[in-house]
Amino acid sequence: MISTPAIAPTSLPLDRDSLAVVDSPAEWTAFSRASGTAPGCWESNVVIEGMHCAACAMTIEDALRSVPGVQEARVSAASQRAQVRWSQEQVRPSEWMQAVQAAGYRAVPANDVFAMERRKAESRKALWQWLVAGLCMMQVMMYAWPAYQARPGDLTGEYEQLLRWASWVLSLPVILFSCGPFFRKAWADVRHARISMDLPVAIGMWITFAASTAGTFDPAGLFGREVYFDSLTMFVFFLLTGRWLELRLRDRTAGALEALMNRMPDSVQRRAADGSFERVAVRRLVVGDLMQVHAGETFAADGVIEQGHTLVDESLLTGESHALQRGLGQGVIAGSHNLSGTVLVRVQTLGESTRFAQILALMESASLTKPGAAQMADRWAKPFLIGVLFAAVGAAIWWWPTDPAHALMVAVAVLVVTCPCALSLATPTAMLAAAGNLARNGLLVRSLPALETLAAADTVVFDKTGTLTRDAMALQTVACRAGVHRASALAAAAGLASQSLHPLSRALVLAAEREGISPLRVNNSHEVAGQGVEAEISMALMTDGLAEGRFRLGGASFCGGVPPELLSAEAQGPVVHLSDATGWVASFHLQEEVREDAVQVVRTLQSMGIGVHLLSGDRVEAARTMASRLGIAHVRGACSPSDKLAYMQQLQADGHVVAMVGDGLNDGPVLAGAHVSFAFGRAVPIAQSRSDFVAMGDKLASVSSAWMLARKTMQVVRQNLGWALAYNAACIPLAVAGYLPAWLAGLGMACSSLLVVLNALRLSAPLSSSAPAAVRTGTLFSLTQE
């Protein structure tokens, strides 16, 4: 995946020829991936520029779905992104991008090379608009102050008129420049017979300016008693302040996705046939190529190091915070950073098959899903805005007989104060902040509604092997015959085990390495499938207590002569026996290696009031032993995938909301059947996972952290919704009654939107898997501040 050809960083609109650059099939893979729904279908991810609210998102969705060949479109106002599924037989990207542009917005590939430049340019322009509005507001307030303070007779008519003219002149830059975004969007709404949150605001601005202008040009006329340039400039300044800060903060909540997308290089150094290196675009790489990656660069593909060694940073991909050593023969993954040395990497996986591309696909999909509360807010956004317009007209009609000028300002206050920006942002900003935080810690959220479900879950079901335990076995005890030292027995066993690929053999070799014991060199080894391995050990290597001749390593029947008291130990876990020419030598009792944070995670979940269950396909005794080590009371062993599913369905029938944590290898049915699920383990093909959360690293603590963060997220959502509803319930009657001036309405609208975003941003604070009591406090400041 690389940046697309540059769509020129010009302002709206772009012509059809400029958009046609994305119509080449060779460019589609840069921002699209083949959809599995049907042959010839693609899913494209684009950034929508010029979008500010939920009504905008619905408008864009309608525009996209109206294009023949577009099968589905999902747009998120919070992340300002869209995912479009289209058929290459019926439509080209430029056609549906043109439909977005015709609706008054712009769609650009999510990794377009100039997207960041345009965003920076837009941010700079917004800053200038805010500064101009602020400067003019201060000057206008200075000219309005004498009128507020003067007593009857203090100001002559000529002086008052001069102050009005000065205020009108200073208001022109605000109307013509600072209000540009509001007016452009409102005009597009009028032309397309639709409504968005900018329309009532723009109407309010024009009414205020027009009425004040009429009062300035005709002081004796209907609107000549008072002008409102100070209110106009003030609420424009407040609105621009809130919008600029809101955009900055919303960029932070979606930062994890953008940080991932911006990691990939545009080109790499590839070794040519003559041994020299040439710089080529990433898309020209093929499997088997050798690429040279210097310190400070990013790996562009999954591969294996063939020369050199270095430290790599995989934090954004796996949540591993420490730099990892990588040397000859070890793998590196696309999107990770090379920190220290120059290495030569043989390319193994490219494009959509890389781990990086799969992670990116999951994050993009999650950023576009809409929780239930957000969907409800979206559905009510347009009807609410229509109601706002009718309320403003009704308020103006009510007040008109008393004072036409005051009636217009009441209508303006109603238009501004009732804009439901805070309501539409309340849920998605919190969800995106939480999802971004989890992604930075190695846990990907496949759908935002899963956070709602997880917050309500009261039961968790763990798979054992590969989830609570690691893939490797750990040596627990060694029993030796009289006269044989433990180190000698382990050295001989490791020598034989090195000739086998069996998991138990690998565990013995690893145990010897950890204890600093060198395996004895063996000759003429022979492995008997399903029984063990036998080999000769030379006389020169023989140690005390061991007899010369052939040795055997394996099961009791294969080795023979195992003491009866040791045979019963096999019920507690796997045992490997060693024998020499004279008989039994030693028995090695192994156990599955529990993840280092498994005990703490189980305790944390139980302290949160969550019921913990363990299901395993392993023997009943092994499952019970593991449950006892972890402190889990509910356990069942010898379970097939269908048994696990039936057990979970019974929990659901009993009224429990169940979360399933499995390694994904044989847990597909139960992962899909749970209310919410976690796929754990790197062996899982991410793109095909049926889980709601995908753990990229080895930290089981991400499960308990996600649970606590989900509960905190729903607290923040409830706080945001409560504030937004309370704000509108309190301010609308005040505005209709004429007690809320326009400038204060603008301040209230800006502050309400800013408050919900700031409240959601607290979910970006570093995760902690401890202190579950914080989850139960329910207070506004129960989260750690950044």
PDB file of N, CA, C and O in Angstrom, residues 135-190:
ATOM      1  N   LEU A 135     -10.071  39.818  15.935  1.00  0.00           N
ATOM      2  CA  LEU A 135      -9.602  41.196  15.859  1.00  0.00           C
ATOM      3  C   LEU A 135     -10.761  42.156  15.599  1.00  0.00           C
ATOM      4  O   LEU A 135     -10.898  43.200  16.259  1.00  0.00           O
ATOM      5  N   CYS A 136     -11.605  41.794  14.622  1.00  0.00           N
ATOM      6  CA  CYS A 136     -12.748  42.660  14.296  1.00  0.00           C
ATOM      7  C   CYS A 136     -13.732  42.719  15.464  1.00  0.00           C
ATOM      8  O   CYS A 136     -14.327  43.773  15.734  1.00  0.00           O
ATOM      9  N   MET A 137     -13.921  41.608  16.152  1.00  0.00           N
ATOM     10  CA  MET A 137     -14.835  41.604  17.291  1.00  0.00           C
ATOM     11  C   MET A 137     -14.364  42.600  18.359  1.00  0.00           C
ATOM     12  O   MET A 137     -15.167  43.368  18.899  1.00  0.00           O
ATOM     13  N   MET A 138     -13.076  42.597  18.655  1.00  0.00           N
ATOM     14  CA  MET A 138     -12.567  43.511  19.685  1.00  0.00           C
ATOM     15  C   MET A 138     -12.772  44.969  19.284  1.00  0.00           C
ATOM     16  O   MET A 138     -13.156  45.811  20.110  1.00  0.00           O
ATOM     17  N   GLN A 139     -12.548  45.277  17.995  1.00  0.00           N
ATOM     18  CA  GLN A 139     -12.734  46.648  17.533  1.00  0.00           C
ATOM     19  C   GLN A 139     -14.210  47.048  17.562  1.00  0.00           C
ATOM     20  O   GLN A 139     -14.560  48.158  17.968  1.00  0.00           O
ATOM     21  N   VAL A 140     -15.068  46.131  17.114  1.00  0.00           N
ATOM     22  CA  VAL A 140     -16.508  46.432  17.109  1.00  0.00           C
ATOM     23  C   VAL A 140     -17.004  46.623  18.541  1.00  0.00           C
ATOM     24  O   VAL A 140     -17.827  47.515  18.819  1.00  0.00           O
ATOM     25  N   MET A 141     -16.526  45.783  19.461  1.00  0.00           N
ATOM     26  CA  MET A 141     -16.930  45.954  20.859  1.00  0.00           C
ATOM     27  C   MET A 141     -16.478  47.305  21.410  1.00  0.00           C
ATOM     28  O   MET A 141     -17.187  47.935  22.210  1.00  0.00           O
ATOM     29  N   MET A 142     -15.319  47.756  20.967  1.00  0.00           N
ATOM     30  CA  MET A 142     -14.837  49.061  21.407  1.00  0.00           C
ATOM     31  C   MET A 142     -15.769  50.182  20.931  1.00  0.00           C
ATOM     32  O   MET A 142     -16.057  51.124  21.671  1.00  0.00           O
ATOM     33  N   TYR A 143     -16.276  50.027  19.674  1.00  0.00           N
ATOM     34  CA  TYR A 143     -17.195  51.044  19.155  1.00  0.00           C
ATOM     35  C   TYR A 143     -18.591  50.898  19.747  1.00  0.00           C
ATOM     36  O   TYR A 143     -19.352  51.869  19.808  1.00  0.00           O
ATOM     37  N   ALA A 144     -18.966  49.714  20.176  1.00  0.00           N
ATOM     38  CA  ALA A 144     -20.302  49.510  20.756  1.00  0.00           C
ATOM     39  C   ALA A 144     -20.361  49.926  22.218  1.00  0.00           C
ATOM     40  O   ALA A 144     -21.442  50.221  22.737  1.00  0.00           O
ATOM     41  N   TRP A 145     -19.202  49.949  22.872  1.00  0.00           N
ATOM     42  CA  TRP A 145     -19.181  50.240  24.309  1.00  0.00           C
ATOM     43  C   TRP A 145     -19.781  51.607  24.665  1.00  0.00           C
ATOM     44  O   TRP A 145     -20.560  51.689  25.616  1.00  0.00           O
ATOM     45  N   PRO A 146     -19.478  52.680  23.938  1.00  0.00           N
ATOM     46  CA  PRO A 146     -20.088  53.971  24.299  1.00  0.00           C
ATOM     47  C   PRO A 146     -21.613  53.942  24.260  1.00  0.00           C
ATOM     48  O   PRO A 146     -22.279  54.561  25.106  1.00  0.00           O
ATOM     49  N   ALA A 147     -22.180  53.220  23.280  1.00  0.00           N
ATOM     50  CA  ALA A 147     -23.643  53.162  23.182  1.00  0.00           C
ATOM     51  C   ALA A 147     -24.257  52.448  24.375  1.00  0.00           C
ATOM     52  O   ALA A 147     -25.358  52.783  24.832  1.00  0.00           O
ATOM     53  N   TYR A 148     -23.532  51.442  24.899  1.00  0.00           N
ATOM     54  CA  TYR A 148     -24.045  50.712  26.061  1.00  0.00           C
ATOM     55  C   TYR A 148     -23.949  51.553  27.335  1.00  0.00           C
ATOM     56  O   TYR A 148     -24.795  51.480  28.223  1.00  0.00           O
ATOM     57  N   GLN A 149     -22.908  52.368  27.436  1.00  0.00           N
ATOM     58  CA  GLN A 149     -22.642  53.106  28.664  1.00  0.00           C
ATOM     59  C   GLN A 149     -23.269  54.506  28.699  1.00  0.00           C
ATOM     60  O   GLN A 149     -23.451  55.078  29.772  1.00  0.00           O
ATOM     61  N   ALA A 150     -23.557  55.047  27.513  1.00  0.00           N
ATOM     62  CA  ALA A 150     -24.038  56.444  27.458  1.00  0.00           C
ATOM     63  C   ALA A 150     -25.449  56.569  28.024  1.00  0.00           C
ATOM     64  O   ALA A 150     -26.314  55.713  27.811  1.00  0.00           O
ATOM     65  N   ARG A 151     -25.651  57.655  28.735  1.00  0.00           N
ATOM     66  CA  ARG A 151     -26.992  57.996  29.207  1.00  0.00           C
ATOM     67  C   ARG A 151     -27.686  58.874  28.170  1.00  0.00           C
ATOM     68  O   ARG A 151     -27.019  59.413  27.274  1.00  0.00           O
ATOM     69  N   PRO A 152     -28.982  59.000  28.226  1.00  0.00           N
ATOM     70  CA  PRO A 152     -29.691  59.819  27.239  1.00  0.00           C
ATOM     71  C   PRO A 152     -29.070  61.214  27.117  1.00  0.00           C
ATOM     72  O   PRO A 152     -28.873  61.912  28.121  1.00  0.00           O
ATOM     73  N   GLY A 153     -28.759  61.574  25.886  1.00  0.00           N
ATOM     74  CA  GLY A 153     -28.190  62.892  25.616  1.00  0.00           C
ATOM     75  C   GLY A 153     -26.683  62.924  25.590  1.00  0.00           C
ATOM     76  O   GLY A 153     -26.082  63.930  25.161  1.00  0.00           O
ATOM     77  N   ASP A 154     -25.996  61.842  26.032  1.00  0.00           N
ATOM     78  CA  ASP A 154     -24.530  61.839  26.031  1.00  0.00           C
ATOM     79  C   ASP A 154     -23.956  61.737  24.621  1.00  0.00           C
ATOM     80  O   ASP A 154     -22.884  62.293  24.344  1.00  0.00           O
ATOM     81  N   LEU A 155     -24.643  60.981  23.730  1.00  0.00           N
ATOM     82  CA  LEU A 155     -24.152  60.793  22.364  1.00  0.00           C
ATOM     83  C   LEU A 155     -25.022  61.584  21.395  1.00  0.00           C
ATOM     84  O   LEU A 155     -26.253  61.455  21.407  1.00  0.00           O
ATOM     85  N   THR A 156     -24.379  62.342  20.537  1.00  0.00           N
ATOM     86  CA  THR A 156     -25.121  63.028  19.478  1.00  0.00           C
ATOM     87  C   THR A 156     -25.472  62.033  18.390  1.00  0.00           C
ATOM     88  O   THR A 156     -24.837  60.976  18.250  1.00  0.00           O
ATOM     89  N   GLY A 157     -26.452  62.374  17.595  1.00  0.00           N
ATOM     90  CA  GLY A 157     -26.852  61.497  16.502  1.00  0.00           C
ATOM     91  C   GLY A 157     -25.738  61.251  15.515  1.00  0.00           C
ATOM     92  O   GLY A 157     -25.568  60.127  15.011  1.00  0.00           O
ATOM     93  N   GLU A 158     -24.933  62.278  15.207  1.00  0.00           N
ATOM     94  CA  GLU A 158     -23.844  62.122  14.244  1.00  0.00           C
ATOM     95  C   GLU A 158     -22.769  61.170  14.779  1.00  0.00           C
ATOM     96  O   GLU A 158     -22.243  60.316  14.039  1.00  0.00           O
ATOM     97  N   TYR A 159     -22.450  61.297  16.080  1.00  0.00           N
ATOM     98  CA  TYR A 159     -21.427  60.434  16.657  1.00  0.00           C
ATOM     99  C   TYR A 159     -21.909  58.979  16.706  1.00  0.00           C
ATOM    100  O   TYR A 159     -21.148  58.046  16.402  1.00  0.00           O
ATOM    101  N   GLU A 160     -23.170  58.783  17.076  1.00  0.00           N
ATOM    102  CA  GLU A 160     -23.715  57.419  17.107  1.00  0.00           C
ATOM    103  C   GLU A 160     -23.721  56.799  15.717  1.00  0.00           C
ATOM    104  O   GLU A 160     -23.399  55.618  15.543  1.00  0.00           O
ATOM    105  N   GLN A 161     -24.056  57.631  14.701  1.00  0.00           N
ATOM    106  CA  GLN A 161     -24.068  57.108  13.340  1.00  0.00           C
ATOM    107  C   GLN A 161     -22.654  56.774  12.870  1.00  0.00           C
ATOM    108  O   GLN A 161     -22.437  55.788  12.160  1.00  0.00           O
ATOM    109  N   LEU A 162     -21.684  57.579  13.284  1.00  0.00           N
ATOM    110  CA  LEU A 162     -20.290  57.287  12.928  1.00  0.00           C
ATOM    111  C   LEU A 162     -19.833  55.961  13.515  1.00  0.00           C
ATOM    112  O   LEU A 162     -19.152  55.172  12.852  1.00  0.00           O
ATOM    113  N   LEU A 163     -20.216  55.700  14.766  1.00  0.00           N
ATOM    114  CA  LEU A 163     -19.854  54.422  15.390  1.00  0.00           C
ATOM    115  C   LEU A 163     -20.510  53.246  14.674  1.00  0.00           C
ATOM    116  O   LEU A 163     -19.904  52.176  14.513  1.00  0.00           O
ATOM    117  N   ARG A 164     -21.746  53.450  14.193  1.00  0.00           N
ATOM    118  CA  ARG A 164     -22.412  52.377  13.445  1.00  0.00           C
ATOM    119  C   ARG A 164     -21.688  52.093  12.136  1.00  0.00           C
ATOM    120  O   ARG A 164     -21.480  50.925  11.765  1.00  0.00           O
ATOM    121  N   TRP A 165     -21.307  53.163  11.424  1.00  0.00           N
ATOM    122  CA  TRP A 165     -20.600  52.966  10.166  1.00  0.00           C
ATOM    123  C   TRP A 165     -19.248  52.280  10.388  1.00  0.00           C
ATOM    124  O   TRP A 165     -18.861  51.399   9.620  1.00  0.00           O
ATOM    125  N   ALA A 166     -18.555  52.643  11.435  1.00  0.00           N
ATOM    126  CA  ALA A 166     -17.271  52.003  11.728  1.00  0.00           C
ATOM    127  C   ALA A 166     -17.482  50.515  12.046  1.00  0.00           C
ATOM    128  O   ALA A 166     -16.712  49.649  11.589  1.00  0.00           O
ATOM    129  N   SER A 167     -18.526  50.220  12.798  1.00  0.00           N
ATOM    130  CA  SER A 167     -18.820  48.814  13.115  1.00  0.00           C
ATOM    131  C   SER A 167     -19.200  48.035  11.865  1.00  0.00           C
ATOM    132  O   SER A 167     -18.816  46.864  11.695  1.00  0.00           O
ATOM    133  N   TRP A 168     -19.952  48.671  10.954  1.00  0.00           N
ATOM    134  CA  TRP A 168     -20.343  47.990   9.711  1.00  0.00           C
ATOM    135  C   TRP A 168     -19.122  47.668   8.871  1.00  0.00           C
ATOM    136  O   TRP A 168     -18.998  46.558   8.338  1.00  0.00           O
ATOM    137  N   VAL A 169     -18.217  48.616   8.751  1.00  0.00           N
ATOM    138  CA  VAL A 169     -16.997  48.387   7.964  1.00  0.00           C
ATOM    139  C   VAL A 169     -16.178  47.242   8.562  1.00  0.00           C
ATOM    140  O   VAL A 169     -15.662  46.366   7.845  1.00  0.00           O
ATOM    141  N   LEU A 170     -16.055  47.209   9.880  1.00  0.00           N
ATOM    142  CA  LEU A 170     -15.265  46.162  10.530  1.00  0.00           C
ATOM    143  C   LEU A 170     -15.967  44.806  10.494  1.00  0.00           C
ATOM    144  O   LEU A 170     -15.316  43.760  10.646  1.00  0.00           O
ATOM    145  N   SER A 171     -17.281  44.813  10.290  1.00  0.00           N
ATOM    146  CA  SER A 171     -18.016  43.545  10.197  1.00  0.00           C
ATOM    147  C   SER A 171     -17.901  42.915   8.815  1.00  0.00           C
ATOM    148  O   SER A 171     -18.152  41.708   8.665  1.00  0.00           O
ATOM    149  N   LEU A 172     -17.553  43.724   7.806  1.00  0.00           N
ATOM    150  CA  LEU A 172     -17.452  43.187   6.449  1.00  0.00           C
ATOM    151  C   LEU A 172     -16.421  42.061   6.336  1.00  0.00           C
ATOM    152  O   LEU A 172     -16.710  41.016   5.728  1.00  0.00           O
ATOM    153  N   PRO A 173     -15.179  42.196   6.871  1.00  0.00           N
ATOM    154  CA  PRO A 173     -14.247  41.060   6.788  1.00  0.00           C
ATOM    155  C   PRO A 173     -14.761  39.809   7.479  1.00  0.00           C
ATOM    156  O   PRO A 173     -14.474  38.690   7.037  1.00  0.00           O
ATOM    157  N   VAL A 174     -15.510  39.990   8.540  1.00  0.00           N
ATOM    158  CA  VAL A 174     -16.057  38.828   9.242  1.00  0.00           C
ATOM    159  C   VAL A 174     -17.070  38.110   8.354  1.00  0.00           C
ATOM    160  O   VAL A 174     -17.046  36.877   8.226  1.00  0.00           O
ATOM    161  N   ILE A 175     -17.957  38.891   7.717  1.00  0.00           N
ATOM    162  CA  ILE A 175     -18.978  38.292   6.858  1.00  0.00           C
ATOM    163  C   ILE A 175     -18.363  37.705   5.590  1.00  0.00           C
ATOM    164  O   ILE A 175     -18.696  36.585   5.181  1.00  0.00           O
ATOM    165  N   LEU A 176     -17.464  38.451   4.966  1.00  0.00           N
ATOM    166  CA  LEU A 176     -16.931  38.041   3.659  1.00  0.00           C
ATOM    167  C   LEU A 176     -15.835  36.987   3.767  1.00  0.00           C
ATOM    168  O   LEU A 176     -15.625  36.222   2.817  1.00  0.00           O
ATOM    169  N   PHE A 177     -15.116  36.943   4.880  1.00  0.00           N
ATOM    170  CA  PHE A 177     -13.991  36.003   5.006  1.00  0.00           C
ATOM    171  C   PHE A 177     -14.219  34.966   6.106  1.00  0.00           C
ATOM    172  O   PHE A 177     -14.240  33.758   5.845  1.00  0.00           O
ATOM    173  N   SER A 178     -14.428  35.418   7.313  1.00  0.00           N
ATOM    174  CA  SER A 178     -14.526  34.491   8.437  1.00  0.00           C
ATOM    175  C   SER A 178     -15.757  33.599   8.365  1.00  0.00           C
ATOM    176  O   SER A 178     -15.727  32.440   8.782  1.00  0.00           O
ATOM    177  N   CYS A 179     -16.862  34.126   7.825  1.00  0.00           N
ATOM    178  CA  CYS A 179     -18.099  33.339   7.739  1.00  0.00           C
ATOM    179  C   CYS A 179     -18.162  32.477   6.480  1.00  0.00           C
ATOM    180  O   CYS A 179     -19.177  31.803   6.244  1.00  0.00           O
ATOM    181  N   GLY A 180     -17.098  32.508   5.682  1.00  0.00           N
ATOM    182  CA  GLY A 180     -17.105  31.773   4.418  1.00  0.00           C
ATOM    183  C   GLY A 180     -17.512  30.317   4.533  1.00  0.00           C
ATOM    184  O   GLY A 180     -18.356  29.839   3.757  1.00  0.00           O
ATOM    185  N   PRO A 181     -16.931  29.532   5.463  1.00  0.00           N
ATOM    186  CA  PRO A 181     -17.316  28.105   5.549  1.00  0.00           C
ATOM    187  C   PRO A 181     -18.801  27.898   5.802  1.00  0.00           C
ATOM    188  O   PRO A 181     -19.415  26.992   5.231  1.00  0.00           O
ATOM    189  N   PHE A 182     -19.386  28.726   6.648  1.00  0.00           N
ATOM    190  CA  PHE A 182     -20.809  28.579   6.954  1.00  0.00           C
ATOM    191  C   PHE A 182     -21.667  28.907   5.730  1.00  0.00           C
ATOM    192  O   PHE A 182     -22.622  28.189   5.424  1.00  0.00           O
ATOM    193  N   PHE A 183     -21.323  29.996   5.035  1.00  0.00           N
ATOM    194  CA  PHE A 183     -22.142  30.417   3.900  1.00  0.00           C
ATOM    195  C   PHE A 183     -22.012  29.468   2.708  1.00  0.00           C
ATOM    196  O   PHE A 183     -23.005  29.183   2.026  1.00  0.00           O
ATOM    197  N   ARG A 184     -20.797  28.994   2.445  1.00  0.00           N
ATOM    198  CA  ARG A 184     -20.625  28.054   1.326  1.00  0.00           C
ATOM    199  C   ARG A 184     -21.430  26.784   1.563  1.00  0.00           C
ATOM    200  O   ARG A 184     -22.082  26.265   0.655  1.00  0.00           O
ATOM    201  N   LYS A 185     -21.351  26.277   2.764  1.00  0.00           N
ATOM    202  CA  LYS A 185     -22.082  25.050   3.075  1.00  0.00           C
ATOM    203  C   LYS A 185     -23.588  25.289   3.020  1.00  0.00           C
ATOM    204  O   LYS A 185     -24.349  24.451   2.493  1.00  0.00           O
ATOM    205  N   ALA A 186     -24.054  26.430   3.539  1.00  0.00           N
ATOM    206  CA  ALA A 186     -25.481  26.724   3.519  1.00  0.00           C
ATOM    207  C   ALA A 186     -25.988  26.889   2.094  1.00  0.00           C
ATOM    208  O   ALA A 186     -27.089  26.429   1.752  1.00  0.00           O
ATOM    209  N   TRP A 187     -25.197  27.541   1.222  1.00  0.00           N
ATOM    210  CA  TRP A 187     -25.608  27.717  -0.167  1.00  0.00           C
ATOM    211  C   TRP A 187     -25.708  26.371  -0.881  1.00  0.00           C
ATOM    212  O   TRP A 187     -26.626  26.145  -1.670  1.00  0.00           O
ATOM    213  N   ALA A 188     -24.754  25.474  -0.596  1.00  0.00           N
ATOM    214  CA  ALA A 188     -24.832  24.131  -1.180  1.00  0.00           C
ATOM    215  C   ALA A 188     -26.092  23.413  -0.695  1.00  0.00           C
ATOM    216  O   ALA A 188     -26.752  22.704  -1.468  1.00  0.00           O
ATOM    217  N   ASP A 189     -26.465  23.603   0.551  1.00  0.00           N
ATOM    218  CA  ASP A 189     -27.694  22.995   1.065  1.00  0.00           C
ATOM    219  C   ASP A 189     -28.920  23.528   0.332  1.00  0.00           C
ATOM    220  O   ASP A 189     -29.825  22.765  -0.044  1.00  0.00           O
ATOM    221  N   VAL A 190     -28.949  24.844   0.133  1.00  0.00           N
ATOM    222  CA  VAL A 190     -30.094  25.445  -0.552  1.00  0.00           C
ATOM    223  C   VAL A 190     -30.189  24.933  -1.988  1.00  0.00           C
ATOM    224  O   VAL A 190     -31.270  24.594  -2.481  1.00  0.00           O
TER     225      VAL A 190
END
